[in-house]
Amino acid sequence: MPAIPPVAVKLDPDIRARLRSLAAARDRSAHWLMREAIAQYVEREEQRESYRQDALEAWEAYQADGMDVTAEEADAWLTRLEAGEDAEPPVPHR
């Protein structure tokens, strides 16, 4: 496996001290904590961006064809899902 080039991160002294303290408490290195935090942040933000893109696509589809479901229809469907039913989503209409 090729070597991973290092990346410098500038931290203010307070954050650096807190990071060291947390690393000691968790019996981990500060480096491990930073890598874990960055990985979790990237995963969360990628998911957030995916939701945003889905919403934009849904909005564009609605603008193109005007098809939608009412809040009541959506709520009834979600209630069935919550109850454990294998319910199909409501059919969009104008």
Tab-separated table of C-alpha atoms in Angstrom:
chain	number	residue	atom	x	y	z
A	1	MET	CA	0.000	0.000	0.000
A	2	PRO	CA	1.481	3.409	-0.926
A	3	ALA	CA	2.388	5.804	1.855
A	4	ILE	CA	-0.249	8.373	2.770
A	5	PRO	CA	1.168	11.887	2.580
A	6	PRO	CA	0.737	13.916	5.768
A	7	VAL	CA	-1.586	16.916	5.965
A	8	ALA	CA	-0.945	19.813	8.299
A	9	VAL	CA	-3.808	21.141	10.398
A	10	LYS	CA	-3.364	24.346	12.332
A	11	LEU	CA	-5.176	24.246	15.672
A	12	ASP	CA	-5.427	27.025	18.196
A	13	PRO	CA	-3.769	26.246	21.552
A	14	ASP	CA	-7.058	25.714	23.408
A	15	ILE	CA	-8.354	23.110	20.946
A	16	ARG	CA	-4.969	21.412	20.859
A	17	ALA	CA	-4.914	21.139	24.672
A	18	ARG	CA	-8.471	19.808	24.735
A	19	LEU	CA	-7.584	17.287	22.042
A	20	ARG	CA	-4.571	16.054	24.007
A	21	SER	CA	-6.674	15.777	27.158
A	22	LEU	CA	-9.394	13.829	25.386
A	23	ALA	CA	-6.843	11.574	23.695
A	24	ALA	CA	-5.309	10.727	27.085
A	25	ALA	CA	-8.739	10.036	28.579
A	26	ARG	CA	-9.655	7.734	25.692
A	27	ASP	CA	-6.229	6.056	25.615
A	28	ARG	CA	-5.856	7.075	21.985
A	29	SER	CA	-3.476	9.350	20.166
A	30	ALA	CA	-4.482	12.867	19.181
A	31	HIS	CA	-3.736	11.781	15.599
A	32	TRP	CA	-6.264	8.937	15.866
A	33	LEU	CA	-8.929	11.285	17.258
A	34	MET	CA	-8.368	13.797	14.444
A	35	ARG	CA	-8.579	11.100	11.760
A	36	GLU	CA	-11.754	9.681	13.335
A	37	ALA	CA	-13.341	13.128	13.646
A	38	ILE	CA	-12.539	13.995	10.040
A	39	ALA	CA	-13.837	10.650	8.756
A	40	GLN	CA	-17.107	11.072	10.675
A	41	TYR	CA	-17.482	14.664	9.492
A	42	VAL	CA	-16.918	13.720	5.843
A	43	GLU	CA	-19.389	10.819	6.089
A	44	ARG	CA	-22.045	13.040	7.694
A	45	GLU	CA	-21.573	15.860	5.198
A	46	GLU	CA	-21.642	13.485	2.218
A	47	GLN	CA	-24.957	12.132	3.500
A	48	ARG	CA	-26.250	15.666	3.990
A	49	GLU	CA	-25.211	16.560	0.432
A	50	SER	CA	-26.940	13.425	-0.875
A	51	TYR	CA	-30.178	14.475	0.880
A	52	ARG	CA	-29.805	17.974	-0.555
A	53	GLN	CA	-29.337	16.613	-4.077
A	54	ASP	CA	-32.372	14.334	-3.652
A	55	ALA	CA	-34.452	17.307	-2.535
A	56	LEU	CA	-33.304	19.393	-5.505
A	57	GLU	CA	-34.144	16.557	-7.910
A	58	ALA	CA	-37.581	16.139	-6.309
A	59	TRP	CA	-38.216	19.876	-6.573
A	60	GLU	CA	-37.181	19.899	-10.237
A	61	ALA	CA	-39.450	16.917	-10.931
A	62	TYR	CA	-42.343	18.664	-9.199
A	63	GLN	CA	-41.741	21.845	-11.198
A	64	ALA	CA	-41.653	19.811	-14.422
A	65	ASP	CA	-44.794	17.744	-13.930
A	66	GLY	CA	-46.663	19.156	-10.921
A	67	MET	CA	-47.156	15.686	-9.463
A	68	ASP	CA	-47.311	15.478	-5.665
A	69	VAL	CA	-48.925	13.764	-2.696
A	70	THR	CA	-50.816	15.514	0.070
A	71	ALA	CA	-49.448	15.796	3.588
A	72	GLU	CA	-52.266	13.522	4.747
A	73	GLU	CA	-51.329	10.847	2.204
A	74	ALA	CA	-47.673	11.029	3.169
A	75	ASP	CA	-48.528	10.938	6.880
A	76	ALA	CA	-50.774	7.895	6.447
A	77	TRP	CA	-48.023	6.083	4.539
A	78	LEU	CA	-45.402	6.939	7.165
A	79	THR	CA	-47.774	5.768	9.919
A	80	ARG	CA	-48.120	2.394	8.190
A	81	LEU	CA	-44.337	2.100	7.820
A	82	GLU	CA	-43.871	2.999	11.467
A	83	ALA	CA	-46.344	0.258	12.410
A	84	GLY	CA	-44.132	-2.250	10.582
A	85	GLU	CA	-46.290	-2.652	7.480
A	86	ASP	CA	-44.658	-3.125	4.096
A	87	ALA	CA	-46.603	-0.231	2.559
A	88	GLU	CA	-46.092	1.179	-0.908
A	89	PRO	CA	-45.704	4.963	-1.073
A	90	PRO	CA	-48.737	6.945	-2.236
A	91	VAL	CA	-49.083	7.527	-5.963
A	92	PRO	CA	-48.332	11.146	-6.916
A	93	HIS	CA	-51.146	13.087	-8.587
A	94	ARG	CA	-51.935	16.632	-9.671
